[in-house]
Backbone as a chain_set.jsonl record, in Angstrom:
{"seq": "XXXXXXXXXXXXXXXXXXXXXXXXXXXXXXXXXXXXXXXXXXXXXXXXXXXXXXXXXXXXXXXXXXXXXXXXXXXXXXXXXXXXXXXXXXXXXXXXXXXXXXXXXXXXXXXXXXXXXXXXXXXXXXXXXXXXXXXXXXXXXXXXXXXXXXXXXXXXXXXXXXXXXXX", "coords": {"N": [[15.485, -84.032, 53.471], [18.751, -84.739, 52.897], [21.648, -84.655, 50.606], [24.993, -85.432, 49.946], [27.398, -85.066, 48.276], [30.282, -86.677, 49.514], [33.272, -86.913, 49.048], [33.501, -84.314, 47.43], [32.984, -82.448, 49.021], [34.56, -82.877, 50.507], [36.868, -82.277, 49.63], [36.662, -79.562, 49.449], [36.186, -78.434, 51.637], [39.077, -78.752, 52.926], [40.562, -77.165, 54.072], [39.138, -76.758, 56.56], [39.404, -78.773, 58.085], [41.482, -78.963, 59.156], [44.205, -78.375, 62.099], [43.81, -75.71, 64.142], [40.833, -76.308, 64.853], [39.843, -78.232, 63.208], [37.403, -79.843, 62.927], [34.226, -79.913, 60.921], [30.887, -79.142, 60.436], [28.681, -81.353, 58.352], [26.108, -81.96, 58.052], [23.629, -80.861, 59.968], [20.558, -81.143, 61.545], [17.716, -81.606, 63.055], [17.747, -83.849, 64.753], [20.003, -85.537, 64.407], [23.527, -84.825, 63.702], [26.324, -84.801, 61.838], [29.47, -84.429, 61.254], [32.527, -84.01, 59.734], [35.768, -84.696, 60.585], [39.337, -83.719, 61.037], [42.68, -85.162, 61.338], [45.654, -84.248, 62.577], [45.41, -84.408, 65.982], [45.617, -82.752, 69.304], [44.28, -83.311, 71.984], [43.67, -84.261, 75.213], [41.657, -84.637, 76.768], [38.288, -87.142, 78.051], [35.743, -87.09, 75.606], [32.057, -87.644, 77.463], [28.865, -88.986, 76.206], [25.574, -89.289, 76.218], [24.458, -90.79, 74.139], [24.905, -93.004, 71.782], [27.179, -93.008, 69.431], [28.772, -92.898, 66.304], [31.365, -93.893, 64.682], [33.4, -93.34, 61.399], [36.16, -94.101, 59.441], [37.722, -92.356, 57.043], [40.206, -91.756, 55.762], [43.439, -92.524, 57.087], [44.73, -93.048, 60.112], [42.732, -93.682, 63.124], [42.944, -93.719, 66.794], [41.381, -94.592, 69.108], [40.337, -94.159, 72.276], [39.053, -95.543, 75.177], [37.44, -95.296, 78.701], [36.512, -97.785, 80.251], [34.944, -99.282, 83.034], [36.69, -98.567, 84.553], [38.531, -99.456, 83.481], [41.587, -98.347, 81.211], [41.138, -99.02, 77.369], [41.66, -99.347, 74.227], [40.469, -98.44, 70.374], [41.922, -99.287, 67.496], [41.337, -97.77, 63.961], [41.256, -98.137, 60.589], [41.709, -97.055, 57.349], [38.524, -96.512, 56.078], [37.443, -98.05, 57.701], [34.437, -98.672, 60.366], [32.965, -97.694, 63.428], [31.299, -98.471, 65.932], [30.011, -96.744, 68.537], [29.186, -97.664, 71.693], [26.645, -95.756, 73.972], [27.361, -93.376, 76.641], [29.646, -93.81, 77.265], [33.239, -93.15, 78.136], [35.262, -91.514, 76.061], [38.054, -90.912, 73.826], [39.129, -89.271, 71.088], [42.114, -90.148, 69.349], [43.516, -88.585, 66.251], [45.854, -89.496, 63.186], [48.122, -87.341, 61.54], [46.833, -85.697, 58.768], [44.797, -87.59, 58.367], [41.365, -88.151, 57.887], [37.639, -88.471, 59.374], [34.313, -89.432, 59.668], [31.851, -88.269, 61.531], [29.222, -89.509, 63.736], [26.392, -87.944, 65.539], [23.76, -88.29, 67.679], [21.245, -85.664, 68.273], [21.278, -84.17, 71.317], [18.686, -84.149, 74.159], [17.268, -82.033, 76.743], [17.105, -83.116, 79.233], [19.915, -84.92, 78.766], [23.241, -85.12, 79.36], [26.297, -83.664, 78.443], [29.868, -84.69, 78.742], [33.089, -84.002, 80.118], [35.962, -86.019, 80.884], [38.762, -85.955, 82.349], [41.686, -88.274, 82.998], [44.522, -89.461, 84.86], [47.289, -89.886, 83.335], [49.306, -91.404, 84.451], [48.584, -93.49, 86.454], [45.784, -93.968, 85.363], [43.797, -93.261, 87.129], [40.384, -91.138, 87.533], [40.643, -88.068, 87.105], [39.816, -85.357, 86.679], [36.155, -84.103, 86.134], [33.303, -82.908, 84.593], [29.782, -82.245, 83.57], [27.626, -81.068, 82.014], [24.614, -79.296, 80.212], [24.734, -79.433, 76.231], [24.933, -77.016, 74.708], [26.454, -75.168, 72.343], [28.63, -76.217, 70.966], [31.567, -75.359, 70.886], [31.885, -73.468, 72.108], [31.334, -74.362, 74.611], [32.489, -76.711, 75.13], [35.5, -75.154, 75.003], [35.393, -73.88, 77.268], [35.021, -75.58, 79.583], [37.475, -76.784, 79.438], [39.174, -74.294, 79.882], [38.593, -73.658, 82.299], [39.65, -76.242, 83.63], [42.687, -76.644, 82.373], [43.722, -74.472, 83.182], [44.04, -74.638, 86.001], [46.14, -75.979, 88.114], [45.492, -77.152, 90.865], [42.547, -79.205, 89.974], [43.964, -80.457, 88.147], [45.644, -82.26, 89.347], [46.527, -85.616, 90.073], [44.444, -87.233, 92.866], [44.991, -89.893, 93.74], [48.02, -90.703, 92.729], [49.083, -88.476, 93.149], [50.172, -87.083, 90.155], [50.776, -84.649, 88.108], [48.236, -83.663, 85.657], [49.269, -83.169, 82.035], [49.194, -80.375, 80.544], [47.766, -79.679, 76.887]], "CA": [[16.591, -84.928, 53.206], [20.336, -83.732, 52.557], [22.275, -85.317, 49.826], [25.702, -84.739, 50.069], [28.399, -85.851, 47.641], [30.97, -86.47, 50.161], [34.447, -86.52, 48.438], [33.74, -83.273, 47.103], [32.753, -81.947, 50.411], [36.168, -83.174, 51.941], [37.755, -81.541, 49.131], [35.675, -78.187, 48.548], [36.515, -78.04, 53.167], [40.385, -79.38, 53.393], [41.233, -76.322, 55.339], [38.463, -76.514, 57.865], [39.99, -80.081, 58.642], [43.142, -78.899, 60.145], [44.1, -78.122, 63.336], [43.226, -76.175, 65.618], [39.567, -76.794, 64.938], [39.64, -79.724, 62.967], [36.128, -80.859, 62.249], [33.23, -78.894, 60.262], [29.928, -80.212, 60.385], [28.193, -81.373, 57.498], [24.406, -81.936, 58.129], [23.009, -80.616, 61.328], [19.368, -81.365, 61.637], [17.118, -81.94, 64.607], [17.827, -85.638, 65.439], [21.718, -85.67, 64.46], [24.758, -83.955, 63.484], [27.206, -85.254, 60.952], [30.95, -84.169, 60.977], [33.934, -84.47, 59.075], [37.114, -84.614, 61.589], [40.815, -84.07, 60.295], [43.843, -84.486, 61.997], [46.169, -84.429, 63.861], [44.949, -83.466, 67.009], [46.168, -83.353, 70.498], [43.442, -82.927, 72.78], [43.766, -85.02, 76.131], [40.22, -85.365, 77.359], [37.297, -88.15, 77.375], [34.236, -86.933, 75.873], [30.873, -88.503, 77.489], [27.27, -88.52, 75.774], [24.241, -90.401, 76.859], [23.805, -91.44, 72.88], [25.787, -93.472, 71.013], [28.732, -92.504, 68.186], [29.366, -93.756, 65.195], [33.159, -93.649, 63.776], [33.84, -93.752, 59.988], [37.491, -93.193, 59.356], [37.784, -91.961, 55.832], [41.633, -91.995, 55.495], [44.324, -92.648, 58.181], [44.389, -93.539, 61.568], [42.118, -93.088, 64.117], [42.809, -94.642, 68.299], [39.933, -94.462, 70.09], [41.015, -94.311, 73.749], [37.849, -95.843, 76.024], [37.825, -95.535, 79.621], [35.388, -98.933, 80.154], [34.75, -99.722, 83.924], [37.947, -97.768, 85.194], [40.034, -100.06, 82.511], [41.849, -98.585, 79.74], [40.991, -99.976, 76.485], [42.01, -98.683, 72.793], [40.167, -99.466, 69.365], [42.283, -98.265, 66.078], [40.527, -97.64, 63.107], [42.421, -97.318, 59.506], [41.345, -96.342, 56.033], [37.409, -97.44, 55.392], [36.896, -98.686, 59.065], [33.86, -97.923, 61.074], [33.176, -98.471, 64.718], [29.689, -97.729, 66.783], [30.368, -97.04, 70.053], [27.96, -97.461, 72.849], [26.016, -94.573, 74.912], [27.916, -93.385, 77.962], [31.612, -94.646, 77.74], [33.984, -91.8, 77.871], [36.07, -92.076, 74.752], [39.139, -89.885, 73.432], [39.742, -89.991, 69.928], [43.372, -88.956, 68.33], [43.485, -88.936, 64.873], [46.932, -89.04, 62.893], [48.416, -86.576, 61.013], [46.268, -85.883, 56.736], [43.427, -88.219, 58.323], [39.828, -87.506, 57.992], [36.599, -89.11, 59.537], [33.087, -89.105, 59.759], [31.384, -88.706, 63.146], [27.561, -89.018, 63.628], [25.97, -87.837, 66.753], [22.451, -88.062, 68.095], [20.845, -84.53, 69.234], [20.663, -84.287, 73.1], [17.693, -83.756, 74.486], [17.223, -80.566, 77.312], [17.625, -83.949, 80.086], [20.642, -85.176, 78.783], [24.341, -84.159, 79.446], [27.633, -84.263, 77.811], [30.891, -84.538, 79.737], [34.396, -84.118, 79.795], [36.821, -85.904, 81.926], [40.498, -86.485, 82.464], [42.324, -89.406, 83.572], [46.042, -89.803, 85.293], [47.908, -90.993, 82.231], [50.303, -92.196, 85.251], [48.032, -94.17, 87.094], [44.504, -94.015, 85.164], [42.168, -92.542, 87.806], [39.942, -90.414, 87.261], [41.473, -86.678, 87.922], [38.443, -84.408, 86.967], [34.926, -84.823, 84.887], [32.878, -82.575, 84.388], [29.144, -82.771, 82.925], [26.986, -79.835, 81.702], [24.362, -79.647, 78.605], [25.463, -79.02, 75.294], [24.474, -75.774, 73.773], [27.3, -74.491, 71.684], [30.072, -77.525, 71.177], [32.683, -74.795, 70.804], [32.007, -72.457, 74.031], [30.683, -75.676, 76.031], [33.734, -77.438, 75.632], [36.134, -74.496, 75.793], [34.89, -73.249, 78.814], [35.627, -76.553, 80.471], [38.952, -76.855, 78.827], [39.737, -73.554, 80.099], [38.69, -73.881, 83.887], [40.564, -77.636, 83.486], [44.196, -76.264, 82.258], [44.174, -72.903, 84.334], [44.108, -74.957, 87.619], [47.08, -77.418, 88.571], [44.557, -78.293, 91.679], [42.057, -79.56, 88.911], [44.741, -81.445, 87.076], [46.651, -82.78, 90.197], [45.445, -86.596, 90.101], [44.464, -87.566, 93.998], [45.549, -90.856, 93.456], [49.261, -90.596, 93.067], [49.458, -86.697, 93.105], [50.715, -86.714, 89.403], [50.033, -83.477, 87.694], [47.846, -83.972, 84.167], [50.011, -82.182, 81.174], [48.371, -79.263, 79.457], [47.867, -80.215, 75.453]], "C": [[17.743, -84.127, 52.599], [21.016, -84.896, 51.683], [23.7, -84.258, 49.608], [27.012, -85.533, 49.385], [29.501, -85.369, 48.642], [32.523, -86.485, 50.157], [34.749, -85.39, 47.607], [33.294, -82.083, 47.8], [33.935, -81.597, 51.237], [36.627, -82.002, 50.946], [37.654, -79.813, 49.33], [36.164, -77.537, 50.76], [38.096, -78.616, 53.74], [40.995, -78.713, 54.316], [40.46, -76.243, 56.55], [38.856, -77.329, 58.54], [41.197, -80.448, 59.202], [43.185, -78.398, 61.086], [44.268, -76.139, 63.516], [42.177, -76.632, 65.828], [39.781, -78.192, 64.492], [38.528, -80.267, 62.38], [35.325, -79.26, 61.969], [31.753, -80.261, 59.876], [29.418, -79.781, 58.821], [27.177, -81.299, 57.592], [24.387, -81.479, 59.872], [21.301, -80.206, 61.231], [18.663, -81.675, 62.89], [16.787, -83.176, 65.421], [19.025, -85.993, 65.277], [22.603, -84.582, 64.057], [25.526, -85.321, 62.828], [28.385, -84.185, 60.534], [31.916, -84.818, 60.243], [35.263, -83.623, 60.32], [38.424, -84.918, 60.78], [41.455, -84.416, 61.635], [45.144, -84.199, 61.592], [44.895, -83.44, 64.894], [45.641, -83.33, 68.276], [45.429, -83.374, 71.784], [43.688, -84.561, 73.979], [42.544, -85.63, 77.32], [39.316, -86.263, 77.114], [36.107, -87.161, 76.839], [33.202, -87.788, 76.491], [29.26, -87.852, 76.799], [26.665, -89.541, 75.748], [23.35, -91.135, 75.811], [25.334, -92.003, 72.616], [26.524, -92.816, 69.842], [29.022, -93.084, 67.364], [30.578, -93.159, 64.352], [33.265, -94.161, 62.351], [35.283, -93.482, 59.478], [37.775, -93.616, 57.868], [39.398, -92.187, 55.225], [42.463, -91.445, 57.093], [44.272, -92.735, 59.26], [43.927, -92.828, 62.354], [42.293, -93.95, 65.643], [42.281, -93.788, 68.671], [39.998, -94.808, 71.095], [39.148, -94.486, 74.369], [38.478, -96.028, 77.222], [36.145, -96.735, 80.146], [35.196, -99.524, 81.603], [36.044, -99.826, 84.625], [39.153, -98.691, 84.494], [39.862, -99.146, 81.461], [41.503, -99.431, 78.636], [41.103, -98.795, 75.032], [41.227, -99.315, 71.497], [40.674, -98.606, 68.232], [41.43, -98.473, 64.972], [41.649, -96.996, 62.038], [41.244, -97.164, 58.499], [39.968, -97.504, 56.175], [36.841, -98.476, 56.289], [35.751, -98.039, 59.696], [33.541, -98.47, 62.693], [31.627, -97.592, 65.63], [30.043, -97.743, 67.954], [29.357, -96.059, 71.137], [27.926, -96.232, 73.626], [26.681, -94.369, 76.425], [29.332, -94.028, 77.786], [32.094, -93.241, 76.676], [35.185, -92.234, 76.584], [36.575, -90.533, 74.392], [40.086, -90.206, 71.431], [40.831, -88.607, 69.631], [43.794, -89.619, 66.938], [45.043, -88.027, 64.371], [46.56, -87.93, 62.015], [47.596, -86.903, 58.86], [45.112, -86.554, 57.112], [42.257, -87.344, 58.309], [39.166, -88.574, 58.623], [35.294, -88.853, 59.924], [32.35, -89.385, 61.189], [29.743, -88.423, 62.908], [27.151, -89.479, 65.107], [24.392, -87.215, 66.391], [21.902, -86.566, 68.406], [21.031, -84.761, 70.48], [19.219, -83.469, 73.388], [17.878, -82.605, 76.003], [17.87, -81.831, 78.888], [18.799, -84.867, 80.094], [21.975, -84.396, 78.455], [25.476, -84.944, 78.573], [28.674, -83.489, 79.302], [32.251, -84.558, 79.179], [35.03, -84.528, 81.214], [38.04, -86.203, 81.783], [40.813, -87.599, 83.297], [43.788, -89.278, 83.421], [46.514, -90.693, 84.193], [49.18, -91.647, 82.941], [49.812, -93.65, 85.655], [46.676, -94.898, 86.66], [43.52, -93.596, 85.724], [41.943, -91.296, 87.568], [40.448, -88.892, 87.963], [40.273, -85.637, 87.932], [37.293, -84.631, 85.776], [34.093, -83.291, 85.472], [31.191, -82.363, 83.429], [27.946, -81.503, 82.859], [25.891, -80.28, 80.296], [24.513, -78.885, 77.849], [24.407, -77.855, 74.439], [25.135, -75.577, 72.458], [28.831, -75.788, 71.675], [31.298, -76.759, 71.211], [32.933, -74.162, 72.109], [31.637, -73.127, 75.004], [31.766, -76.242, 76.533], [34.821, -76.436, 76.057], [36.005, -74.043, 77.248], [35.433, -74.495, 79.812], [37.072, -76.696, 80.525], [39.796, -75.518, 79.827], [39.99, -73.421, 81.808], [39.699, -75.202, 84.271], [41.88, -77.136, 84.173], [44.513, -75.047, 82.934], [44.178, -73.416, 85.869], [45.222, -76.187, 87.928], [46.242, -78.002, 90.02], [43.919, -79.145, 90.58], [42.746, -80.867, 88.341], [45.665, -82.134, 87.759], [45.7, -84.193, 90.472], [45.563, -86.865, 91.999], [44.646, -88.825, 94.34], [47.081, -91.271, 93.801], [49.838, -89.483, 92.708], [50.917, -86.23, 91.543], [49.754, -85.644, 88.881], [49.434, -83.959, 85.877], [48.415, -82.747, 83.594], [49.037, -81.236, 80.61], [49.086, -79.519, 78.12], [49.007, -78.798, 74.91]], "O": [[17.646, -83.085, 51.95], [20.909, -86.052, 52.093], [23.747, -83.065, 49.309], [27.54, -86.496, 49.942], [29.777, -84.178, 48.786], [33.096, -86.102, 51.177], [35.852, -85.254, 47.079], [33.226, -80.954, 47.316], [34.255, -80.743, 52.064], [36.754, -80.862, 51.394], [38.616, -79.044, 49.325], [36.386, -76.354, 51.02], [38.225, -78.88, 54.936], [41.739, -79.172, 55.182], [40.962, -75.731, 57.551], [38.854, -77.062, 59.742], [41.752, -81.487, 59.559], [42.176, -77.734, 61.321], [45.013, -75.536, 62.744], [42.068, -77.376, 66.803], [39.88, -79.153, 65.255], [38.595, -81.063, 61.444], [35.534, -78.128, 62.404], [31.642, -81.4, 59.422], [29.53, -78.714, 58.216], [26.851, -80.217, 57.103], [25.168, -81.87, 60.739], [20.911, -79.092, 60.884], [19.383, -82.062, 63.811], [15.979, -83.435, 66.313], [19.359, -86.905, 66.035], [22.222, -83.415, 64.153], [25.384, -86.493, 63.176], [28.255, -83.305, 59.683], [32.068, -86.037, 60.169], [35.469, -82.46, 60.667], [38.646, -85.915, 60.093], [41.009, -84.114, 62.743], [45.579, -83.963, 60.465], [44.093, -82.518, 64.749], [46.593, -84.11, 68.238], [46.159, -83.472, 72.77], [43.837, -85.699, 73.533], [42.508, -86.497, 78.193], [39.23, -86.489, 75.907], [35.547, -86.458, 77.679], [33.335, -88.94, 76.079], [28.747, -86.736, 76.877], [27.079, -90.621, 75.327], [22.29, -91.74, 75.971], [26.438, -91.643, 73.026], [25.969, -91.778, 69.481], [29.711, -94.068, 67.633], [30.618, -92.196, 63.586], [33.217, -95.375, 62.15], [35.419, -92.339, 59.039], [37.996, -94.762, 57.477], [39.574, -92.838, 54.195], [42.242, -90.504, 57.855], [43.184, -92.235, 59.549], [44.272, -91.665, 62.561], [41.663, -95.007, 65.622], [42.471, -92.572, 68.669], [39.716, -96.002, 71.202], [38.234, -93.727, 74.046], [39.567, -96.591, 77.33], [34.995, -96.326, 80.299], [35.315, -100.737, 81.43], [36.468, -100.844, 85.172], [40.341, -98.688, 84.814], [38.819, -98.923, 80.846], [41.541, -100.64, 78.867], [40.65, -97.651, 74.992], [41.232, -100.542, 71.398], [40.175, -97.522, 67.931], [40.712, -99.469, 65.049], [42.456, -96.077, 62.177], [40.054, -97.156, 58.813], [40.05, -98.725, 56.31], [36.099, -99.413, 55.996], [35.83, -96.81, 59.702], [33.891, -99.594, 63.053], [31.254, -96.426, 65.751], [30.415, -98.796, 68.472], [29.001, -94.899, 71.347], [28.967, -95.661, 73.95], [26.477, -95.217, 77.293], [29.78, -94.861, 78.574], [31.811, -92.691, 75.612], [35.765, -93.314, 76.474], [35.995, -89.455, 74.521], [40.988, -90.872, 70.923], [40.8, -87.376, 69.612], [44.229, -90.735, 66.655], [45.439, -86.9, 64.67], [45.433, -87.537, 61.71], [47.776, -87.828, 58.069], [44.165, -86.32, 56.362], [42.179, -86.157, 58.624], [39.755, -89.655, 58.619], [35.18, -87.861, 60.644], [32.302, -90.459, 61.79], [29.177, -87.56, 62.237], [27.317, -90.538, 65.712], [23.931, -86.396, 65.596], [22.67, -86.278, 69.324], [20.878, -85.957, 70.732], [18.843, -82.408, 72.889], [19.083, -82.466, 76.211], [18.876, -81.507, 79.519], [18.958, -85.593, 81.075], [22.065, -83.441, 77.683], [25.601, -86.106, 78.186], [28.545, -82.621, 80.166], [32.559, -84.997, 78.071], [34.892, -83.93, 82.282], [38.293, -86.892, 80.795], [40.145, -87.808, 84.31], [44.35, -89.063, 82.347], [46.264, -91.893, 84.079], [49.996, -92.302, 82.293], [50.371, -94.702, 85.346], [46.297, -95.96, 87.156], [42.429, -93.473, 85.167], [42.797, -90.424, 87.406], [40.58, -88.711, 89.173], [39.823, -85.152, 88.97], [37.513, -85.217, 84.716], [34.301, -82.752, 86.559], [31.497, -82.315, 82.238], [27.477, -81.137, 83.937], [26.124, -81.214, 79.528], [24.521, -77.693, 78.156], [23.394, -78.025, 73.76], [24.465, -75.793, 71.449], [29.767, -75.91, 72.466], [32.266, -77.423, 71.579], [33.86, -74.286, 72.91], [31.568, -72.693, 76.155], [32.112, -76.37, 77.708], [35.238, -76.544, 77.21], [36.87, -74.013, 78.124], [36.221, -74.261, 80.729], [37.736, -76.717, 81.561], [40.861, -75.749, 80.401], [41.032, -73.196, 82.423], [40.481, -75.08, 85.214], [42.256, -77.075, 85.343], [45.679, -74.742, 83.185], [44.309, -72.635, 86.811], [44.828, -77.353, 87.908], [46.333, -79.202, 90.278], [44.726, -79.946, 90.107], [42.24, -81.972, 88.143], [46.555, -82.683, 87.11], [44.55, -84.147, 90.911], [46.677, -86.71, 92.5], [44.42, -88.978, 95.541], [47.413, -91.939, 94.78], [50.891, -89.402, 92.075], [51.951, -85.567, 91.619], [48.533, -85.577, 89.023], [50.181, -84.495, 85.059], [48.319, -81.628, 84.099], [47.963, -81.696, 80.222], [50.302, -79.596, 77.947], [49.418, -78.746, 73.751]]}, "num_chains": 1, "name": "protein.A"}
């Protein structure tokens, strides 16, 4: 068991909570992970994972972009809000500027994947996804990120041939 006074956690890590990284995990054990997320951020992709998410937003705003059965849908979250959000729905969170929040994720198991995809912020369809399993959350996701924004094919939606912006 981990006991973790967590306002002197935020404090004792204020610089890990800024951008470019942003989040620093707190507990990582072999059935979850527990982060603290600052922002700002600007990141433009959904994550997907085949567990559920739980959102705690510690101070200042958090929109929680869901792409829910090819609809848009948004859920904000302010100071001392939390929000569980179901297994499998691609979700994009941007958190304002001084905020913090608490994220708690399941392990994956060796048969389940995480994903990243983009969506036409013209149109909404889906432009590219991607779905791999998670080793390393830093070189898993870059790596996608990087094949993504180095290709205007990639990021050209086939829809109504708008190009997705690089963050």
């Amino acid at each position: 068991m981990n006991k973790v006074l967590l306002k002197q956690w935020i404090q004792d890590h204020q610089l890990d909570l800024k951008p470019p990284v942003g989040n620093k995990v707190i507990v990582d054990n072999e059935d979850m992970l527990v982060m603290a997320v600052g922002g700002p951020n600007a990141r433009l992709d959904y994550h997907y994972n085949e567990t559920p998410e739980f959102f705690y937003q510690i101070k200042g705003d958090l929109h929680l972009h869901l792409q829910v059965n090819g609809v848009h849908k948004e859920v904000i979250l302010g100071d001392e809000e939390l929000f569980l959000l179901d297994a499998r729905v691609p979700h994009l969170p941007q958190r304002s500027a001084g905020s913090i929040g608490l994220v708690i994720e399941l392990k994956r198991n060796e048969n389940q994947k995480d994903g990243l995809l983009w969506f036409c912020p013209k149109c909404n369809s889906k432009v590219y996804e991607e779905y791999f399993g998670l080793k390393d959350i830093e070189k898993d996701f870059h790596a996608v990120f990087n094949k993504f924004y180095n290709s205007e094919a990639l990021r050209t939606c086939k829809n109504c041939g708008a190009v997705h912006p690089k963050p």
